[in-house]
Amino acid sequence: MRIGLLTDSGYPYASGDGVAWCDRLVRGLGQHEFDVYALGRSRHQEAAGRVPLPPQVRRVRTAPLRSAGDDGPGHGRRARRRFAECYGELVAAMYAGDAGSWGGGVGGAGPLGGGVGGAGGVGADPVSGPLADRFGSALYTLAAFAREAGGLPGALRSDTAVRALEQACRAPGAPHAARTARVSDLLTVAAHLERALRPLSLDWYGADGLGAADLCHATTGGPAALCGLLARHFRGVPLLVTEYGVHLRTHYLTLGPDTAAPAVRALLAAFHRRLAAEVYRTAELLTPGNAHTRRWQERCGADRARIRTVHPGMDAAPFAEAGESPERADPDTLVWVGRVGADKDLVSLLHAFAEVRRQRPTARLRIVGTPVDAEGAAYLGHCRALAAQLFPDEADGAHAVGDNPVSFEETGGPQTPTPADAYAAGAVVVLSSVVEGFPAGLVESMFCGRATVSTDVGAVVEVIGGTGLVVPPRNPRALAEACVALLRDPERRERLGAAARARALELFSVEQNIAAFHGLYLEIVAHSPVRRVVLDASGEPLPFAAPAESHVPGHWTDPAARVLPRGVPGWATGTPVRATASTAEAAR
């Protein structure tokens, strides 16, 4: 079948989100054809280039979302009046009935256990019923106008759009934060909505674009999923949405109290919540990457019957040697591997290691990782200073060189040339994060067959199962006790490491991920109606032109791809069967 793969700021470019798993998915499903529709390319991505594409990728179409484009074609008075009506209805539907429901951000201890709800999070009731219908109808009406008018970039940045926002904010039932919006706030919201609604102006939804696909697969929510919604609305193409990180939650975390005014946060939260609800109620299937993401989707109105959890697939081959050689581990060494940042809470890890050293004087800690930005570099410097303060250099004698039990290293160095070498060096792998989505580093350590001690955040418990120790976050004493317990018990470490490796190979390998999506593709297409009407030579509809067996994986259903063996009837190829003397005689 032909898949329209919708990506945002990632594949097929070499840098960005989800590049690795998208590339593995496309390469693993060689029996299908892929058209890649990539949103959000940047100058950095263009400079980095694209990953090598396999032959099953037929074409790639791109559209920038991060930089302002031109205003597109100008609109006459009648078109501007109609835009004002369509856009006004959309923003009115966004904020209708929102009083008391939108706080514009992420609360503290919310109903999802991850900062949702409470004061300023997601409300308790899912967005459904008449409000959801009104928003969806307004969205598709505006999209239809965009197709007729040739695009909306200029209109979405116009004074008309700002006035429509102002009118919706002053309407009865609008949230209190919206009613206090100033002109500068409205301009900020209008600019954000213009970027978020750019998919409405794309020319991807015709018969030569997404309309030719058997299935749209959005690899994230937000703009990518919006493209899938429009293809489904205009062309009836079924939609599959995968979220390994909840787009709505990312918006809440990105647009926090320190980055935007309360009115801006409230107005944009309303839009993103309505859009997420429309995606969740419209898609044929949703595939969250873990139970944490699944709870978000259900809380936002997704039907449980249409949710299938598909764990990210990770390549286990680079870690096979370490996993088969547990004797390589130093029995007194703890290892931390990852991206250095404040959310990894290395400060708590260093304080925990101080307690470990009091109980195990021979213990060592290796921190292997690099910062990704200036804040991470400053945090790493702070951790180095703290380690020097907590653990002064030690020496065996008066003439020996001092040594610090904590080392800071980078992957690619002489001692840890690969992540697998870093994991293999320690007897116990530690994860001390206070915020975590899907802990890919934890899965890598499980591939290596190492026992783990982790904090209970994100999808850690779901990934670990019963194959590692889990402690509360920001609790150095509990972290230290768990580490000491494993350092003192080599047999337990070995049992947990072996169980962790078996679990990772069963649940988180590339093979299981590809097999899961292959089955979901077939399930969706099998339940979707035939959308194409094939005409014969006389222009009349040709019945049974797309038989069920044409959806069987592989290229054998393409008549031009091979020479049919003797005995294959013409109806199997979709070609008309001509009457011959022999067939006429047989008919008589």
XYZ file of C-alpha atoms in Angstrom:
588
model
C 0.000 0.000 0.000
C 1.009 3.637 -0.277
C 1.672 5.457 2.987
C 1.701 9.230 3.377
C 4.227 9.718 6.198
C 3.757 13.099 7.931
C 6.689 14.377 9.991
C 7.426 17.593 11.883
C 10.998 18.888 12.346
C 12.582 15.526 11.706
C 12.724 12.804 9.065
C 13.992 12.774 6.322
C 16.517 15.332 7.564
C 19.581 14.043 9.396
C 18.813 16.110 12.510
C 15.569 16.557 14.389
C 12.983 14.648 16.387
C 12.165 11.046 15.582
C 14.650 10.692 12.709
C 16.019 7.328 13.831
C 12.728 5.529 14.428
C 11.130 6.901 11.245
C 14.113 5.733 9.195
C 13.968 2.282 10.780
C 10.215 2.094 10.173
C 10.462 3.000 6.490
C 13.363 0.634 5.872
C 11.668 -2.192 7.747
C 8.450 -1.943 5.705
C 9.962 -2.419 2.266
C 6.761 -4.023 0.967
C 4.989 -0.648 1.124
C 5.552 2.627 -0.696
C 6.107 5.864 1.221
C 5.518 9.474 0.295
C 7.172 11.650 2.951
C 5.628 15.023 3.794
C 8.038 16.898 6.055
C 7.050 20.033 7.959
C 9.215 22.529 9.773
C 12.570 22.328 8.029
C 15.107 24.880 9.257
C 18.406 26.211 7.972
C 20.226 23.913 10.391
C 18.375 20.891 9.017
C 18.995 21.935 5.434
C 22.713 22.283 6.202
C 22.822 18.861 7.871
C 21.250 17.279 4.793
C 18.973 14.278 4.541
C 19.445 10.697 5.576
C 19.923 8.244 2.681
C 16.460 7.234 1.551
C 15.549 3.632 0.665
C 13.932 2.869 -2.702
C 10.449 2.503 -1.195
C 10.378 6.284 -0.583
C 8.813 7.533 -3.811
C 9.080 11.249 -3.131
C 9.630 13.865 -0.436
C 7.678 17.116 -0.129
C 8.684 19.755 2.412
C 7.186 22.935 3.866
C 8.752 25.342 6.380
C 6.812 26.138 9.530
C 9.400 27.912 11.647
C 10.129 30.880 9.352
C 7.702 33.424 7.981
C 6.846 32.962 4.315
C 5.279 35.351 1.864
C 1.734 36.579 2.256
C 0.482 34.573 -0.701
C -2.117 35.871 -3.126
C -4.074 38.979 -2.248
C -7.773 38.680 -1.437
C -10.628 40.829 -2.653
C -13.267 42.410 -0.479
C -15.634 39.465 -0.696
C -12.843 36.984 0.134
C -11.724 39.098 3.091
C -15.296 39.195 4.384
C -15.591 35.427 4.114
C -12.232 34.924 5.822
C -13.387 37.114 8.689
C -16.481 34.918 9.070
C -14.539 31.619 8.917
C -11.705 32.710 11.177
C -14.069 34.398 13.608
C -16.061 31.189 13.949
C -12.871 29.208 14.544
C -11.599 31.415 17.366
C -15.088 31.652 18.847
C -15.270 27.850 18.900
C -11.844 27.723 20.550
C -12.903 29.769 23.560
C -16.588 28.940 23.847
C -17.370 27.358 27.205
C -13.793 27.706 28.415
C -14.435 29.882 31.447
C -12.914 28.089 34.396
C -11.467 25.309 32.222
C -8.260 26.825 30.914
C -5.518 28.014 33.183
C -3.021 28.421 30.379
C -0.280 26.141 31.578
C 0.789 23.132 33.534
C -0.283 22.772 37.085
C 1.427 21.066 39.935
C 0.174 17.675 41.018
C -2.515 17.130 38.445
C -4.778 14.174 37.783
C -2.257 12.615 35.411
C 0.525 12.638 37.918
C 2.723 14.651 35.595
C 1.671 18.208 36.125
C -1.651 18.285 34.308
C -4.725 19.927 35.651
C -4.839 21.589 39.025
C -4.392 25.322 38.754
C -3.749 25.904 35.104
C -3.799 22.498 33.451
C -6.128 20.290 31.497
C -9.676 20.304 32.760
C -11.302 17.214 34.157
C -13.778 16.712 31.334
C -12.664 15.749 27.826
C -13.463 18.073 24.967
C -16.375 16.422 23.223
C -19.925 16.960 22.098
C -21.192 20.167 20.495
C -18.082 22.218 21.318
C -15.804 19.713 19.595
C -18.162 19.519 16.604
C -18.203 23.293 16.351
C -14.417 23.581 16.396
C -13.975 20.805 13.823
C -16.594 22.290 11.523
C -14.986 25.731 11.749
C -11.523 24.294 11.113
C -12.590 22.441 7.972
C -14.582 25.420 6.708
C -11.499 27.608 7.032
C -9.431 24.921 5.281
C -11.911 24.809 2.394
C -11.695 28.575 2.063
C -7.881 28.321 2.050
C -8.050 25.885 -0.883
C -10.333 28.208 -2.828
C -8.338 31.354 -2.029
C -4.925 29.830 -2.712
C -3.652 30.081 0.861
C -4.042 32.096 4.059
C -0.609 33.311 5.287
C -1.319 36.987 4.709
C -4.879 36.799 6.003
C -3.807 35.050 9.219
C -1.382 37.887 9.909
C -3.848 40.644 9.029
C -5.704 43.143 11.188
C -8.853 41.166 10.432
C -7.441 38.156 12.292
C -6.450 40.284 15.281
C -9.909 41.883 15.450
C -11.523 38.430 15.330
C -9.372 37.341 18.271
C -10.276 40.463 20.202
C -13.981 39.943 19.579
C -13.775 36.310 20.762
C -11.904 37.361 23.908
C -14.576 39.916 24.790
C -17.495 37.548 24.093
C -19.582 36.136 26.981
C -18.184 32.882 28.340
C -14.571 33.631 27.426
C -12.025 32.754 30.128
C -11.008 35.517 32.489
C -7.393 35.490 31.279
C -8.597 36.011 27.701
C -10.738 38.997 28.651
C -7.652 40.724 30.044
C -5.633 40.274 26.824
C -3.871 43.393 25.566
C -3.132 44.273 21.948
C 0.415 42.942 22.260
C -0.974 39.650 23.571
C -3.399 39.382 20.653
C -0.592 40.024 18.170
C 1.480 37.265 19.778
C -1.431 34.824 19.642
C -2.220 35.723 16.028
C 1.411 35.072 15.021
C 1.389 31.694 16.771
C -1.912 30.665 15.189
C -0.607 31.683 11.766
C 2.270 29.221 12.146
C 0.047 26.502 13.586
C -2.477 26.860 10.731
C 0.015 26.927 7.865
C -0.897 23.337 6.881
C -4.267 24.747 5.719
C -2.466 26.630 2.938
C -0.462 23.677 1.591
C -1.260 22.049 -1.756
C -0.768 18.537 -0.445
C -4.360 17.335 -0.403
C -5.100 16.744 -4.076
C -5.286 13.517 -6.037
C -1.554 13.792 -6.776
C -0.682 14.267 -3.088
C -2.080 12.792 0.091
C -5.281 11.977 -1.771
C -3.380 9.216 -3.557
C -2.315 7.548 -0.291
C -4.040 4.507 1.169
C -3.164 5.689 4.668
C -1.760 8.785 6.367
C 0.643 8.165 9.253
C 1.368 11.263 11.352
C 4.490 10.684 13.429
C 3.503 13.349 15.969
C 0.564 15.516 16.954
C 0.215 19.191 16.133
C 0.836 20.388 12.547
C 1.686 16.934 11.197
C -1.567 15.493 12.529
C -3.444 18.540 11.193
C -2.274 17.629 7.677
C -3.677 14.149 8.254
C -6.989 15.601 9.434
C -7.308 17.631 6.237
C -6.450 14.657 4.019
C -9.087 12.641 5.822
C -11.674 15.397 5.519
C -11.098 16.262 1.856
C -10.120 12.839 0.487
C -11.297 10.284 3.036
C -7.778 8.980 3.673
C -7.667 7.076 6.999
C -5.359 8.542 9.635
C -2.957 6.905 12.099
C -1.334 9.178 14.705
C 1.782 8.160 16.653
C 2.885 10.120 19.701
C 6.054 9.223 21.549
C 5.815 12.579 23.292
C 2.468 14.341 23.760
C 2.414 17.464 21.589
C -0.072 19.155 23.925
C 2.125 18.526 26.958
C 5.154 19.855 25.070
C 3.239 23.057 24.371
C 2.359 23.446 28.056
C 5.962 22.928 29.135
C 7.401 25.202 26.443
C 5.009 28.089 26.998
C 5.432 28.377 30.750
C 4.842 31.322 33.110
C 8.313 32.710 32.442
C 7.935 32.808 28.662
C 4.472 34.259 27.982
C 1.771 36.420 29.523
C -1.188 34.667 31.193
C -3.569 35.761 28.432
C -1.291 34.361 25.723
C -0.930 31.081 27.562
C -4.688 30.755 28.083
C -5.584 31.543 24.465
C -2.998 29.234 22.932
C -3.772 26.465 25.415
C -7.386 26.576 24.257
C -6.394 26.204 20.603
C -3.976 23.342 21.162
C -6.412 21.513 23.412
C -9.197 21.776 20.824
C -6.879 20.644 18.043
C -5.611 17.683 20.083
C -9.180 16.648 20.884
C -10.115 16.836 17.195
C -7.131 14.680 16.264
C -7.883 12.126 18.968
C -11.566 11.771 18.091
C -11.031 11.678 14.300
C -8.021 9.389 13.792
C -8.759 5.763 13.042
C -6.075 4.640 15.485
C -3.736 6.284 17.988
C -0.404 4.704 18.899
C 1.129 6.198 22.042
C 4.640 5.083 22.893
C 3.941 4.398 26.565
C 1.224 4.355 29.219
C 1.976 7.937 30.284
C 1.207 9.222 26.781
C -1.838 6.984 26.609
C -3.271 8.547 29.787
C -2.838 12.005 28.282
C -4.701 10.962 25.161
C -7.549 9.389 27.092
C -7.825 12.464 29.314
C -8.138 14.617 26.199
C -11.064 12.630 24.845
C -9.511 9.711 22.946
C -11.555 6.521 22.736
C -9.734 3.670 24.491
C -10.919 1.224 21.842
C -8.887 3.068 19.215
C -5.624 3.258 21.177
C -2.790 0.770 20.645
C 0.392 1.212 22.659
C 3.456 0.685 20.440
C 6.785 1.048 22.210
C 9.588 2.769 20.294
C 11.806 0.350 18.447
C 15.517 0.590 19.230
C 18.440 -1.112 17.537
C 19.844 -3.745 19.887
C 22.754 -4.802 17.649
C 25.312 -2.225 18.945
C 24.757 -3.498 22.493
C 24.851 -7.235 21.769
C 28.513 -7.741 22.688
C 28.135 -5.945 26.015
C 24.943 -7.850 26.767
C 26.666 -11.180 26.186
C 29.730 -10.230 28.286
C 28.575 -9.316 31.806
C 32.079 -10.052 33.119
C 33.334 -6.802 31.544
C 31.681 -4.758 34.308
C 33.721 -3.350 37.166
C 31.914 -4.683 40.296
C 32.418 -1.395 42.201
C 31.450 1.084 39.465
C 28.207 3.007 38.987
C 27.562 4.494 35.536
C 25.344 7.348 34.408
C 24.959 7.912 30.640
C 22.909 10.561 28.910
C 22.439 14.178 27.916
C 23.590 16.558 30.638
C 20.937 18.978 31.873
C 19.207 20.152 35.024
C 16.321 17.726 34.412
C 18.748 14.804 34.870
C 19.401 15.902 38.489
C 23.062 14.948 38.638
C 23.308 16.988 41.833
C 21.136 14.452 43.665
C 23.195 11.657 42.123
C 26.436 13.166 43.466
C 24.956 13.549 46.951
C 23.693 9.974 46.779
C 27.144 8.781 45.746
C 28.622 10.494 48.795
C 26.467 8.190 50.932
C 27.459 5.204 48.774
C 31.139 5.980 49.400
C 30.581 6.009 53.145
C 29.269 2.458 52.924
C 31.414 1.249 49.997
C 34.765 3.101 50.063
C 35.919 1.386 46.849
C 32.911 2.544 44.809
C 33.387 4.762 41.772
C 30.997 6.841 39.672
C 31.444 7.474 35.961
C 29.289 10.227 34.432
C 29.307 9.893 30.638
C 27.513 12.580 28.672
C 27.644 15.939 26.967
C 25.485 19.061 27.306
C 23.328 20.071 24.362
C 23.141 23.812 25.048
C 24.649 26.627 27.100
C 22.441 25.881 30.093
C 23.565 22.260 30.046
C 27.208 23.327 29.877
C 26.750 25.616 32.892
C 25.019 22.806 34.785
C 27.873 20.423 33.969
C 30.362 22.966 35.325
C 28.353 23.212 38.522
C 28.369 19.412 38.874
C 32.131 19.252 38.363
C 32.646 21.831 41.103
C 30.307 19.957 43.434
C 32.128 16.678 42.793
C 35.469 18.306 43.578
C 34.014 19.651 46.823
C 32.362 16.381 47.916
C 35.221 14.110 46.866
C 38.706 15.658 47.238
C 41.367 13.836 45.246
C 42.534 10.764 47.104
C 45.995 9.142 46.999
C 47.304 5.820 48.286
C 50.460 7.382 49.681
C 52.468 10.564 50.108
C 54.172 10.154 46.740
C 51.138 8.958 44.716
C 48.977 11.033 42.431
C 45.533 11.803 43.792
C 42.471 10.373 42.127
C 38.826 11.438 42.296
C 36.226 8.645 42.545
C 33.920 10.629 40.237
C 34.913 10.987 36.580
C 33.253 13.085 33.886
C 33.644 11.673 30.379
C 32.220 12.033 26.890
C 31.139 9.313 24.509
C 33.742 8.932 21.795
C 36.710 9.282 24.126
C 39.475 6.695 24.543
C 37.785 4.985 27.501
C 34.191 5.075 26.216
C 34.266 5.122 22.409
C 30.611 4.043 22.165
C 27.554 4.160 24.462
C 27.753 0.370 24.729
C 31.261 0.669 26.180
C 30.001 3.196 28.716
C 27.187 0.933 29.900
C 29.435 -2.133 29.925
C 31.978 -0.440 32.199
C 29.692 -0.399 35.233
C 28.042 -2.999 37.397
C 24.987 -0.767 37.935
C 23.513 1.863 35.607
C 21.817 4.789 37.356
C 19.085 7.120 36.089
C 18.438 10.092 38.389
C 16.073 12.224 36.261
C 13.262 14.359 37.635
C 11.586 14.623 34.201
C 11.636 11.864 31.612
C 9.513 10.776 28.685
C 10.491 7.430 27.240
C 13.887 6.583 28.815
C 15.826 5.432 25.756
C 19.095 5.324 27.698
C 17.528 2.962 30.187
C 16.519 0.606 27.381
C 20.083 0.704 26.031
C 21.432 -0.313 29.433
C 18.901 -3.161 29.499
C 20.146 -4.316 26.091
C 23.594 -4.468 27.718
C 22.278 -6.720 30.482
C 23.039 -4.327 33.325
C 21.127 -3.971 36.581
C 19.598 -0.515 36.973
C 18.538 1.931 39.648
C 16.076 4.558 38.367
C 13.826 7.324 39.604
C 10.079 6.890 39.220
C 9.394 9.423 36.459
C 7.795 9.264 33.014
C 7.625 5.760 31.565
C 10.439 4.340 33.729
C 8.302 1.842 35.648
C 6.609 0.697 32.438
C 9.989 0.107 30.793
C 11.698 -1.544 33.760
C 8.870 -3.825 34.807
C 10.352 -5.889 37.613
C 13.902 -5.991 36.272
C 15.405 -3.063 38.199
C 15.122 -0.961 41.340
C 12.990 2.200 41.291
C 13.171 5.018 43.857
C 11.376 8.373 44.230
C 12.930 11.349 42.394
C 14.952 13.959 44.303
C 15.667 11.466 47.099
C 19.464 10.965 47.365
C 19.195 8.680 50.394
C 16.835 6.231 48.661
C 19.007 6.344 45.532
C 22.107 5.557 47.584
C 20.462 2.673 49.451
C 19.345 1.047 46.193
C 22.818 1.395 44.651
C 24.524 -0.072 47.719
C 22.075 -2.989 47.796
C 23.047 -3.971 44.239
C 26.781 -3.367 44.698
C 26.739 -5.751 47.669
C 24.852 -8.530 45.874
C 26.510 -9.658 42.598
C 24.119 -12.593 42.135
C 21.120 -10.274 42.303
C 22.769 -7.925 39.832
C 23.294 -10.786 37.419
C 19.671 -11.978 37.696
C 18.254 -8.493 37.204
C 20.579 -7.776 34.275
C 19.628 -10.979 32.475
C 15.920 -10.334 33.033
C 16.285 -6.727 31.849
C 17.989 -7.789 28.630
C 15.323 -10.397 27.875
C 12.570 -7.829 28.498
C 14.192 -5.195 26.294
C 14.721 -7.601 23.408
C 11.098 -8.708 23.630
C 9.385 -5.328 23.951
C 11.655 -2.586 22.627
C 13.421 -3.984 19.578
C 13.107 -2.618 16.066
C 11.522 -5.857 14.925
C 8.562 -5.625 17.312
C 7.999 -1.989 16.390
C 7.944 -2.701 12.647
C 5.711 -5.746 13.060
C 3.257 -3.722 15.161
C 2.937 -0.924 12.610
C 2.676 -3.376 9.737
C -0.271 -5.024 11.444
C -1.902 -1.665 12.213
C -1.565 -0.541 8.600
C -3.381 -3.654 7.415
C -6.014 -3.323 10.146
C -6.837 0.262 9.203
C -6.984 -0.383 5.453
C -9.084 -3.500 5.967
C -11.716 -1.444 7.817
C -11.638 1.543 5.461
C -14.029 1.808 2.529
C -12.754 1.783 -1.045
C -12.219 5.441 -1.942
C -11.234 5.223 -5.612
C -13.619 4.737 -8.470
C -11.840 3.076 -11.405
C -13.419 3.615 -14.820
C -13.309 1.257 -17.780
C -12.634 2.230 -21.401
C -16.187 3.508 -21.851
C -16.000 5.706 -18.756
C -18.270 3.511 -16.663
C -17.336 2.436 -13.112
C -15.440 -0.827 -13.100
C -16.710 -3.058 -10.277
C -14.199 -4.982 -8.197
C -11.349 -2.964 -9.723
C -9.545 -2.958 -6.350
C -9.998 -6.510 -5.022
C -9.166 -7.355 -1.431
C -6.064 -9.300 -2.471
C -4.558 -6.102 -3.861
C -3.818 -5.067 -0.289
C -1.654 -8.106 0.432
C 1.894 -6.860 1.209
C 4.363 -6.897 -1.643
C 4.682 -5.644 -5.196
C 3.220 -8.750 -6.828
C -0.103 -6.930 -7.287
C 1.518 -4.443 -9.677
C 1.130 -5.890 -13.223
C 4.064 -3.861 -14.504
C 6.406 -5.203 -11.819
C 6.655 -8.762 -13.143
C 5.651 -11.199 -15.823
C 2.620 -13.171 -14.768
C 3.135 -16.911 -14.622
C 1.052 -19.142 -16.849
C -2.406 -19.801 -15.552
C -2.945 -16.486 -13.775
C -6.362 -15.167 -14.859
C -6.717 -11.695 -16.248
C -9.104 -10.583 -13.491
C -6.218 -10.862 -11.013
C -4.379 -8.102 -12.858
C -7.346 -5.796 -13.287
C -7.156 -6.118 -17.095
C -10.326 -6.820 -19.115
C -10.849 -10.392 -20.259
C -11.483 -10.621 -24.002
C -13.726 -13.312 -25.350
C -12.012 -15.830 -27.652
C -13.290 -18.633 -29.804
C -12.383 -21.180 -27.171
C -14.090 -19.268 -24.372
C -17.156 -18.696 -26.512
C -17.297 -22.398 -27.345
C -16.937 -23.223 -23.659
C -19.760 -20.847 -22.845
C -22.027 -22.643 -25.312
